Amino acid sequence: MGLIDYFRSSRRGKGSASVAKERLQILVAHDRAARDRPSYLPKLKQEILDVIRKYVQVDMDAVSVNYEQEGDQEVLELNIVLPDSAGPA
Amino acid sequence: MARIIVITSGKGGVGKTTTAAAMAMGLAQRGHRTVVIDFDVGLRNLDLIMGCERRVVYDFVNVINGEANLNQALIRDKRCDGLFVLPASQTRDKDALSTEGVGKVLEELSKGHDYIVCDSPAGIEHGATMAMYYADDAVVVTNPEVSSVRDSDRMLGILSSKSRRAEQNEEPIREHLLLTRYAPERVARGEMLSVDDVQEILSLKLLGVIPDSQAVLNASNAGNPVILDKNTDAGQAYDDMVSRYLGEELPMRFLEPEKKGLFNRLFGG
Ligand SMILES: Nc1ncnc2c1ncn2[C@@H]1O[C@H](COP(=O)(O)OP(=O)(O)O)[C@@H](O)[C@H]1O
Ligand SMILES: [Mg+2]
């Protein structure tokens, strides 16, 4: 192995563990958030959507449900975007 | 009352059985009455690592089903007083371990022992959940490698939700990180996650770091828990780990690459 190859491979090496660490940090944060989320969220979202659609015609993505845990408080954030001309359906 | 320790991991092949054997032997060598149980139904291996495979008559499932009593099934270790092995069954019935059945056996063992070490199968299936259900302590065995670290984190989620302690709102299982198959040279070259990296991601109490070592293979070839090989790196690292578990404060060893002499550097590669 030539000197240049040696330096190149050792630099690539440096990359691989730090890349692994970055990927893991994101992945683990993601896994943890998903784990702590109550399993009823998708159903809750669907039912809210159904109720809204009784009155206003909206898209699937008009309703977003966000769940967060802050200390020992659980915060359920509900966001509904009504269309511009939100009249009775 | 015995303290129940589960040796667990999400991923397979990371060193759980090696660790269970070493830890049980280490505890027994310090005078604690210890039993080590193989929960890997269908894939039993602990008996081999403990070197008692030819003395297995009855197994864990036989005891649960009332086909044998504990005294008949427990194998007494010939090297160390106060150490017993309860082998796993070779049955293909993965559901042979019931929560009730396991609970009863652990309760009975609890009377005559100080520590019960549970060697868990990998994954989150039945055998693994049974091994952790009654635990007081968990040793999460992890390799410095992405999938192992991720799976360990998942295991932490399960430990904190699907155990007796969680269900009964008791003090949670004490979780410990054991990093195994650590290769300091590769860490130094930036090719392997370091202890600090893994600890930062999992934020767990570090119980020990076991180097990747030929000594482990030698020990398993011979059927001797590696902790008995006191002059090897892995043997010493396991010995430190047991002491730390029992409350001693010891610095981590074998974290730095071995310093090679000039001769080695020139000719040894
Ligand atoms: N520290 C180590 N150094 C080298 N090899 C190891 C080490 N720990 C475990 N091994 C090897 O890895 C393999 C899996 O180990 P084992 O303890 O059976 O893992 P598990 O029970 O998690 O499946 C075995 O071949 C074992 O010899
Ligand atoms: Mg195993």
GROMACS .gro file of C-alpha atoms and ligand atoms in nm:
model
  386
    1MET     CA    1   0.000   0.000   0.000
    2GLY     CA    2   0.145   0.335  -0.101
    3LEU     CA    3   0.173   0.628   0.132
    4ILE     CA    4  -0.112   0.813  -0.036
    5ASP     CA    5  -0.339   0.512  -0.017
    6TYR     CA    6  -0.251   0.478   0.347
    7PHE     CA    7  -0.358   0.832   0.427
    8ARG     CA    8  -0.666   0.803   0.213
    9SER     CA    9  -0.783   0.485   0.377
   10SER     CA   10  -0.719   0.618   0.723
   11ARG     CA   11  -0.920   0.928   0.641
   12ARG     CA   12  -1.205   0.717   0.506
   13GLY     CA   13  -1.181   0.520   0.828
   14LYS     CA   14  -1.224   0.835   1.034
   15GLY     CA   15  -1.539   0.900   0.842
   16SER     CA   16  -1.705   0.568   0.894
   17ALA     CA   17  -1.737   0.571   1.273
   18SER     CA   18  -1.848   0.932   1.284
   19VAL     CA   19  -2.103   0.871   1.011
   20ALA     CA   20  -2.228   0.572   1.211
   21LYS     CA   21  -2.263   0.788   1.518
   22GLU     CA   22  -2.456   1.061   1.338
   23ARG     CA   23  -2.693   0.812   1.178
   24LEU     CA   24  -2.750   0.638   1.509
   25GLN     CA   25  -2.826   0.959   1.694
   26ILE     CA   26  -3.099   1.046   1.445
   27LEU     CA   27  -3.233   0.693   1.427
   28VAL     CA   28  -3.247   0.640   1.800
   29ALA     CA   29  -3.421   0.973   1.858
   30HIS     CA   30  -3.673   0.873   1.595
   31ASP     CA   31  -3.725   0.526   1.742
   32ARG     CA   32  -3.775   0.671   2.089
   33ALA     CA   33  -4.031   0.924   1.973
   34ALA     CA   34  -4.225   0.651   1.792
   35ARG     CA   35  -4.206   0.424   2.094
   36ASP     CA   36  -4.351   0.681   2.333
   37ARG     CA   37  -4.636   0.777   2.104
   38PRO     CA   38  -4.971   0.627   2.208
   39SER     CA   39  -5.090   0.366   1.961
   40TYR     CA   40  -5.434   0.525   1.931
   41LEU     CA   41  -5.304   0.830   1.743
   42PRO     CA   42  -5.377   0.714   1.385
   43LYS     CA   43  -5.732   0.615   1.479
   44LEU     CA   44  -5.787   0.940   1.664
   45LYS     CA   45  -5.671   1.130   1.361
   46GLN     CA   46  -5.905   0.938   1.130
   47GLU     CA   47  -6.206   0.996   1.352
   48ILE     CA   48  -6.137   1.367   1.385
   49LEU     CA   49  -6.107   1.384   1.009
   50ASP     CA   50  -6.442   1.207   0.970
   51VAL     CA   51  -6.612   1.452   1.204
   52ILE     CA   52  -6.468   1.754   1.024
   53ARG     CA   53  -6.572   1.613   0.690
   54LYS     CA   54  -6.931   1.612   0.806
   55TYR     CA   55  -6.912   1.990   0.794
   56VAL     CA   56  -6.625   2.089   0.569
   57GLN     CA   57  -6.460   1.911   0.278
   58VAL     CA   58  -6.092   1.880   0.364
   59ASP     CA   59  -5.795   1.673   0.250
   60MET     CA   60  -5.634   1.392   0.448
   61ASP     CA   61  -5.342   1.611   0.541
   62ALA     CA   62  -5.563   1.892   0.671
   63VAL     CA   63  -5.547   1.733   1.012
   64SER     CA   64  -5.218   1.682   1.187
   65VAL     CA   65  -5.182   1.526   1.527
   66ASN     CA   66  -4.862   1.583   1.716
   67TYR     CA   67  -4.770   1.414   2.037
   68GLU     CA   68  -4.491   1.528   2.262
   69GLN     CA   69  -4.371   1.445   2.605
   70GLU     CA   70  -4.229   1.727   2.812
   71GLY     CA   71  -4.115   1.603   3.147
   72ASP     CA   72  -4.416   1.435   3.301
   73GLN     CA   73  -4.658   1.629   3.083
   74GLU     CA   74  -4.799   1.485   2.765
   75VAL     CA   75  -4.896   1.738   2.504
   76LEU     CA   76  -5.132   1.647   2.224
   77GLU     CA   77  -5.127   1.912   1.957
   78LEU     CA   78  -5.404   1.914   1.701
   79ASN     CA   79  -5.382   2.126   1.391
   80ILE     CA   80  -5.667   2.159   1.142
   81VAL     CA   81  -5.626   2.359   0.826
   82LEU     CA   82  -5.956   2.468   0.675
   83PRO     CA   83  -5.976   2.549   0.304
   84ASP     CA   84  -5.987   2.921   0.209
   85SER     CA   85  -6.358   2.926   0.130
   86ALA     CA   86  -6.461   2.723   0.428
   87GLY     CA   87  -6.833   2.736   0.396
   88PRO     CA   88  -7.078   2.467   0.493
   89ALA     CA   89  -7.025   2.151   0.289
   90MET     CA   90  -3.446  -1.345   4.811
   91ALA     CA   91  -3.224  -1.365   4.506
   92ARG     CA   92  -3.155  -1.076   4.276
   93ILE     CA   93  -3.253  -1.159   3.918
   94ILE     CA   94  -3.020  -1.039   3.642
   95VAL     CA   95  -3.114  -1.067   3.275
   96ILE     CA   96  -2.840  -1.068   3.012
   97THR     CA   97  -3.011  -0.930   2.706
   98SER     CA   98  -2.964  -0.767   2.366
   99GLY     CA   99  -3.175  -0.697   2.062
  100LYS     CA  100  -2.931  -0.845   1.819
  101GLY     CA  101  -2.804  -1.203   1.821
  102GLY     CA  102  -2.444  -1.315   1.847
  103VAL     CA  103  -2.322  -1.015   2.045
  104GLY     CA  104  -2.191  -1.209   2.347
  105LYS     CA  105  -2.485  -1.268   2.579
  106THR     CA  106  -2.413  -1.631   2.655
  107THR     CA  107  -2.042  -1.559   2.698
  108THR     CA  108  -2.139  -1.284   2.941
  109ALA     CA  109  -2.397  -1.488   3.132
  110ALA     CA  110  -2.143  -1.766   3.189
  111ALA     CA  111  -1.870  -1.524   3.295
  112MET     CA  112  -2.090  -1.323   3.525
  113ALA     CA  113  -2.241  -1.627   3.696
  114MET     CA  114  -1.896  -1.774   3.751
  115GLY     CA  115  -1.761  -1.441   3.877
  116LEU     CA  116  -2.044  -1.400   4.127
  117ALA     CA  117  -2.005  -1.758   4.250
  118GLN     CA  118  -1.628  -1.718   4.285
  119ARG     CA  119  -1.695  -1.429   4.519
  120GLY     CA  120  -1.900  -1.659   4.738
  121HIS     CA  121  -2.250  -1.577   4.617
  122ARG     CA  122  -2.483  -1.869   4.561
  123THR     CA  123  -2.566  -1.833   4.194
  124VAL     CA  124  -2.772  -2.011   3.934
  125VAL     CA  125  -2.752  -1.936   3.563
  126ILE     CA  126  -3.054  -2.021   3.346
  127ASP     CA  127  -3.059  -2.071   2.971
  128PHE     CA  128  -3.377  -1.913   2.831
  129ASP     CA  129  -3.283  -1.986   2.471
  130VAL     CA  130  -3.536  -2.265   2.422
  131GLY     CA  131  -3.456  -2.472   2.115
  132LEU     CA  132  -3.106  -2.329   2.074
  133ARG     CA  133  -2.942  -2.414   2.401
  134ASN     CA  134  -2.578  -2.319   2.421
  135LEU     CA  135  -2.509  -2.214   2.774
  136ASP     CA  136  -2.437  -2.575   2.877
  137LEU     CA  137  -2.160  -2.586   2.615
  138ILE     CA  138  -2.003  -2.260   2.725
  139MET     CA  139  -2.024  -2.376   3.088
  140GLY     CA  140  -1.877  -2.712   2.984
  141CYS     CA  141  -2.155  -2.923   3.135
  142GLU     CA  142  -2.331  -3.037   2.817
  143ARG     CA  143  -2.279  -3.404   2.891
  144ARG     CA  144  -2.442  -3.379   3.230
  145VAL     CA  145  -2.776  -3.245   3.110
  146VAL     CA  146  -3.059  -3.478   3.205
  147TYR     CA  147  -3.359  -3.258   3.267
  148ASP     CA  148  -3.411  -2.901   3.159
  149PHE     CA  149  -3.597  -2.579   3.240
  150VAL     CA  150  -3.913  -2.683   3.051
  151ASN     CA  151  -3.920  -3.022   3.228
  152VAL     CA  152  -3.924  -2.835   3.559
  153ILE     CA  153  -4.199  -2.596   3.448
  154ASN     CA  154  -4.410  -2.889   3.327
  155GLY     CA  155  -4.355  -3.079   3.651
  156GLU     CA  156  -4.167  -3.360   3.475
  157ALA     CA  157  -3.867  -3.309   3.700
  158ASN     CA  158  -3.798  -3.115   4.016
  159LEU     CA  159  -3.536  -2.846   4.046
  160ASN     CA  160  -3.288  -3.064   4.229
  161GLN     CA  161  -3.294  -3.310   3.942
  162ALA     CA  162  -3.249  -3.047   3.676
  163LEU     CA  163  -2.988  -2.819   3.833
  164ILE     CA  164  -2.630  -2.904   3.732
  165ARG     CA  165  -2.372  -2.831   3.998
  166ASP     CA  166  -2.056  -2.667   3.865
  167LYS     CA  167  -1.746  -2.875   3.933
  168ARG     CA  168  -1.503  -2.581   3.939
  169CYS     CA  169  -1.683  -2.352   4.177
  170ASP     CA  170  -1.894  -2.416   4.484
  171GLY     CA  171  -2.236  -2.260   4.491
  172LEU     CA  172  -2.277  -2.236   4.114
  173PHE     CA  173  -2.557  -2.415   3.931
  174VAL     CA  174  -2.672  -2.430   3.570
  175LEU     CA  175  -3.031  -2.478   3.459
  176PRO     CA  176  -3.014  -2.579   3.092
  177ALA     CA  177  -3.263  -2.485   2.823
  178SER     CA  178  -3.484  -2.736   2.656
  179GLN     CA  179  -3.426  -2.850   2.300
  180THR     CA  180  -3.799  -2.847   2.235
  181ARG     CA  181  -3.924  -2.670   1.928
  182ASP     CA  182  -4.221  -2.538   2.118
  183LYS     CA  183  -4.119  -2.176   2.160
  184ASP     CA  184  -4.409  -2.107   2.392
  185ALA     CA  185  -4.305  -2.373   2.642
  186LEU     CA  186  -4.209  -2.098   2.885
  187SER     CA  187  -4.517  -1.947   3.047
  188THR     CA  188  -4.511  -1.638   3.265
  189GLU     CA  189  -4.659  -1.840   3.550
  190GLY     CA  190  -4.427  -2.136   3.505
  191VAL     CA  191  -4.116  -1.920   3.488
  192GLY     CA  192  -4.235  -1.719   3.786
  193LYS     CA  193  -4.277  -2.032   3.996
  194VAL     CA  194  -3.932  -2.168   3.913
  195LEU     CA  195  -3.767  -1.831   3.983
  196GLU     CA  196  -3.948  -1.805   4.312
  197GLU     CA  197  -3.829  -2.145   4.422
  198LEU     CA  198  -3.471  -2.074   4.309
  199SER     CA  199  -3.487  -1.742   4.484
  200LYS     CA  200  -3.502  -1.912   4.822
  201GLY     CA  201  -3.167  -2.086   4.799
  202HIS     CA  202  -2.964  -1.842   4.592
  203ASP     CA  203  -2.826  -1.490   4.599
  204TYR     CA  204  -2.822  -1.428   4.224
  205ILE     CA  205  -3.015  -1.572   3.932
  206VAL     CA  206  -2.853  -1.491   3.597
  207CYS     CA  207  -3.087  -1.528   3.299
  208ASP     CA  208  -2.924  -1.585   2.961
  209SER     CA  209  -3.177  -1.443   2.716
  210PRO     CA  210  -3.221  -1.531   2.352
  211ALA     CA  211  -3.191  -1.243   2.108
  212GLY     CA  212  -3.480  -1.038   1.985
  213ILE     CA  213  -3.811  -0.941   2.128
  214GLU     CA  214  -3.990  -1.269   2.096
  215HIS     CA  215  -4.138  -1.485   2.364
  216GLY     CA  216  -3.821  -1.635   2.515
  217ALA     CA  217  -3.660  -1.293   2.545
  218THR     CA  218  -3.962  -1.133   2.707
  219MET     CA  219  -3.981  -1.423   2.954
  220ALA     CA  220  -3.614  -1.385   3.044
  221MET     CA  221  -3.659  -1.017   3.128
  222TYR     CA  222  -4.003  -1.022   3.280
  223TYR     CA  223  -3.900  -1.086   3.641
  224ALA     CA  224  -3.562  -0.911   3.625
  225ASP     CA  225  -3.429  -0.671   3.887
  226ASP     CA  226  -3.120  -0.585   3.682
  227ALA     CA  227  -3.052  -0.591   3.311
  228VAL     CA  228  -2.717  -0.613   3.140
  229VAL     CA  229  -2.766  -0.489   2.785
  230VAL     CA  230  -2.490  -0.648   2.580
  231THR     CA  231  -2.394  -0.430   2.287
  232ASN     CA  232  -2.130  -0.438   2.013
  233PRO     CA  233  -1.989  -0.108   1.885
  234GLU     CA  234  -2.178  -0.136   1.560
  235VAL     CA  235  -2.490   0.039   1.427
  236SER     CA  236  -2.748  -0.239   1.426
  237SER     CA  237  -2.647  -0.368   1.768
  238VAL     CA  238  -2.667  -0.020   1.924
  239ARG     CA  239  -3.004   0.048   1.767
  240ASP     CA  240  -3.143  -0.285   1.883
  241SER     CA  241  -3.012  -0.225   2.234
  242ASP     CA  242  -3.206   0.097   2.245
  243ARG     CA  243  -3.521  -0.086   2.141
  244MET     CA  244  -3.454  -0.338   2.416
  245LEU     CA  245  -3.444  -0.053   2.668
  246GLY     CA  246  -3.793   0.045   2.558
  247ILE     CA  247  -3.917  -0.306   2.615
  248LEU     CA  248  -3.742  -0.339   2.952
  249SER     CA  249  -3.917  -0.026   3.073
  250SER     CA  250  -4.262  -0.132   2.958
  251LYS     CA  251  -4.296  -0.510   2.949
  252SER     CA  252  -4.158  -0.626   3.280
  253ARG     CA  253  -4.317  -0.718   3.608
  254ARG     CA  254  -4.167  -0.411   3.769
  255ALA     CA  255  -4.314  -0.187   3.498
  256GLU     CA  256  -4.655  -0.350   3.511
  257GLN     CA  257  -4.676  -0.324   3.887
  258ASN     CA  258  -4.541   0.029   3.896
  259GLU     CA  259  -4.242  -0.073   4.102
  260GLU     CA  260  -3.898   0.078   4.089
  261PRO     CA  261  -3.778   0.013   3.732
  262ILE     CA  262  -3.524  -0.251   3.631
  263ARG     CA  263  -3.168  -0.127   3.682
  264GLU     CA  264  -3.016  -0.113   3.335
  265HIS     CA  265  -2.645  -0.151   3.264
  266LEU     CA  266  -2.450  -0.129   2.942
  267LEU     CA  267  -2.186  -0.387   2.861
  268LEU     CA  268  -1.988  -0.315   2.549
  269THR     CA  269  -1.833  -0.631   2.405
  270ARG     CA  270  -1.607  -0.722   2.113
  271TYR     CA  271  -1.438  -0.385   2.146
  272ALA     CA  272  -1.138  -0.337   1.916
  273PRO     CA  273  -0.933  -0.038   2.038
  274GLU     CA  274  -0.712  -0.032   1.726
  275ARG     CA  275  -1.016   0.005   1.507
  276VAL     CA  276  -1.161   0.272   1.733
  277ALA     CA  277  -0.830   0.459   1.715
  278ARG     CA  278  -0.846   0.443   1.337
  279GLY     CA  279  -1.197   0.583   1.344
  280GLU     CA  280  -1.345   0.266   1.202
  281MET     CA  281  -1.544   0.164   1.505
  282LEU     CA  282  -1.778   0.350   1.741
  283SER     CA  283  -1.598   0.436   2.064
  284VAL     CA  284  -1.719   0.367   2.419
  285ASP     CA  285  -1.805   0.735   2.451
  286ASP     CA  286  -2.002   0.732   2.125
  287VAL     CA  287  -2.212   0.437   2.235
  288GLN     CA  288  -2.266   0.572   2.583
  289GLU     CA  289  -2.368   0.909   2.446
  290ILE     CA  290  -2.629   0.747   2.226
  291LEU     CA  291  -2.771   0.502   2.480
  292SER     CA  292  -2.702   0.705   2.796
  293LEU     CA  293  -2.676   0.401   3.019
  294LYS     CA  294  -2.455   0.322   3.313
  295LEU     CA  295  -2.145   0.151   3.175
  296LEU     CA  296  -2.073  -0.176   3.352
  297GLY     CA  297  -1.775  -0.276   3.143
  298VAL     CA  298  -1.596  -0.298   2.812
  299ILE     CA  299  -1.487  -0.643   2.695
  300PRO     CA  300  -1.223  -0.646   2.423
  301ASP     CA  301  -1.261  -0.854   2.112
  302SER     CA  302  -1.037  -1.138   2.208
  303GLN     CA  303  -0.910  -1.476   2.098
  304ALA     CA  304  -0.939  -1.576   2.463
  305VAL     CA  305  -1.318  -1.596   2.426
  306LEU     CA  306  -1.295  -1.851   2.147
  307ASN     CA  307  -1.032  -2.050   2.337
  308ALA     CA  308  -1.255  -2.054   2.644
  309SER     CA  309  -1.561  -2.166   2.454
  310ASN     CA  310  -1.363  -2.438   2.278
  311ALA     CA  311  -1.270  -2.575   2.618
  312GLY     CA  312  -1.606  -2.522   2.788
  313ASN     CA  313  -1.460  -2.283   3.044
  314PRO     CA  314  -1.621  -1.946   3.115
  315VAL     CA  315  -1.355  -1.698   3.000
  316ILE     CA  316  -1.350  -1.527   3.340
  317LEU     CA  317  -1.155  -1.829   3.466
  318ASP     CA  318  -0.863  -1.731   3.240
  319LYS     CA  319  -0.734  -1.463   3.471
  320ASN     CA  320  -0.432  -1.380   3.260
  321THR     CA  321  -0.629  -1.290   2.948
  322ASP     CA  322  -0.767  -0.947   2.857
  323ALA     CA  323  -1.128  -1.066   2.821
  324GLY     CA  324  -1.104  -1.268   3.143
  325GLN     CA  325  -0.982  -0.966   3.336
  326ALA     CA  326  -1.237  -0.735   3.177
  327TYR     CA  327  -1.517  -0.969   3.283
  328ASP     CA  328  -1.372  -0.993   3.631
  329ASP     CA  329  -1.373  -0.612   3.658
  330MET     CA  330  -1.729  -0.606   3.534
  331VAL     CA  331  -1.847  -0.840   3.809
  332SER     CA  332  -1.669  -0.630   4.072
  333ARG     CA  333  -1.830  -0.315   3.936
  334TYR     CA  334  -2.169  -0.482   3.942
  335LEU     CA  335  -2.112  -0.552   4.310
  336GLY     CA  336  -2.034  -0.186   4.373
  337GLU     CA  337  -1.659  -0.155   4.336
  338GLU     CA  338  -1.528   0.145   4.147
  339LEU     CA  339  -1.273   0.033   3.892
  340PRO     CA  340  -1.133   0.219   3.592
  341MET     CA  341  -1.210   0.072   3.250
  342ARG     CA  342  -0.920  -0.123   3.102
  343PHE     CA  343  -0.828  -0.234   2.749
  344LEU     CA  344  -0.964   0.082   2.589
  345GLU     CA  345  -0.638   0.182   2.424
  346PRO     CA  346  -0.460  -0.002   2.144
  347GLU     CA  347  -0.177  -0.220   2.268
  348LYS     CA  348   0.147  -0.036   2.231
  349LYS     CA  349   0.353  -0.224   1.981
  350GLY     CA  350   0.727  -0.239   2.013
  351LEU     CA  351   0.944  -0.107   1.734
  352PHE     CA  352   1.002  -0.457   1.607
  353ASN     CA  353   0.631  -0.523   1.587
  354ARG     CA  354   0.564  -0.192   1.424
  355LEU     CA  355   0.822  -0.264   1.159
  356PHE     CA  356   0.751  -0.626   1.097
  357GLY     CA  357   0.431  -0.723   1.277
  358GLY     CA  358   0.189  -0.504   1.079
  359LIG     N1  359  -1.528  -1.047   2.351
  359LIG     C1  360  -1.531  -1.134   2.249
  359LIG     N2  361  -1.423  -1.151   2.169
  359LIG     C2  362  -1.425  -1.238   2.066
  359LIG     N3  363  -1.531  -1.316   2.037
  359LIG     C3  364  -1.641  -1.306   2.112
  359LIG     C4  365  -1.649  -1.214   2.222
  359LIG     N4  366  -1.771  -1.226   2.280
  359LIG     C5  367  -1.838  -1.319   2.209
  359LIG     N5  368  -1.760  -1.369   2.109
  359LIG     C6  369  -1.797  -1.472   2.010
  359LIG     O1  370  -1.915  -1.432   1.944
  359LIG     C7  371  -2.000  -1.542   1.922
  359LIG     C8  372  -2.136  -1.519   1.985
  359LIG     O2  373  -2.121  -1.515   2.126
  359LIG     P1  374  -2.240  -1.557   2.224
  359LIG     O3  375  -2.194  -1.530   2.363
  359LIG     O4  376  -2.287  -1.694   2.193
  359LIG     O5  377  -2.349  -1.450   2.180
  359LIG     P2  378  -2.508  -1.451   2.201
  359LIG     O6  379  -2.540  -1.534   2.319
  359LIG     O7  380  -2.540  -1.305   2.221
  359LIG     O8  381  -2.568  -1.504   2.075
  359LIG     C9  382  -1.929  -1.663   1.977
  359LIG     O9  383  -1.863  -1.728   1.871
  359LIG    C10  384  -1.830  -1.604   2.076
  359LIG    O10  385  -1.715  -1.685   2.087
  360MG      MG  386  -2.678  -1.697   2.343
   0.00000   0.00000   0.00000
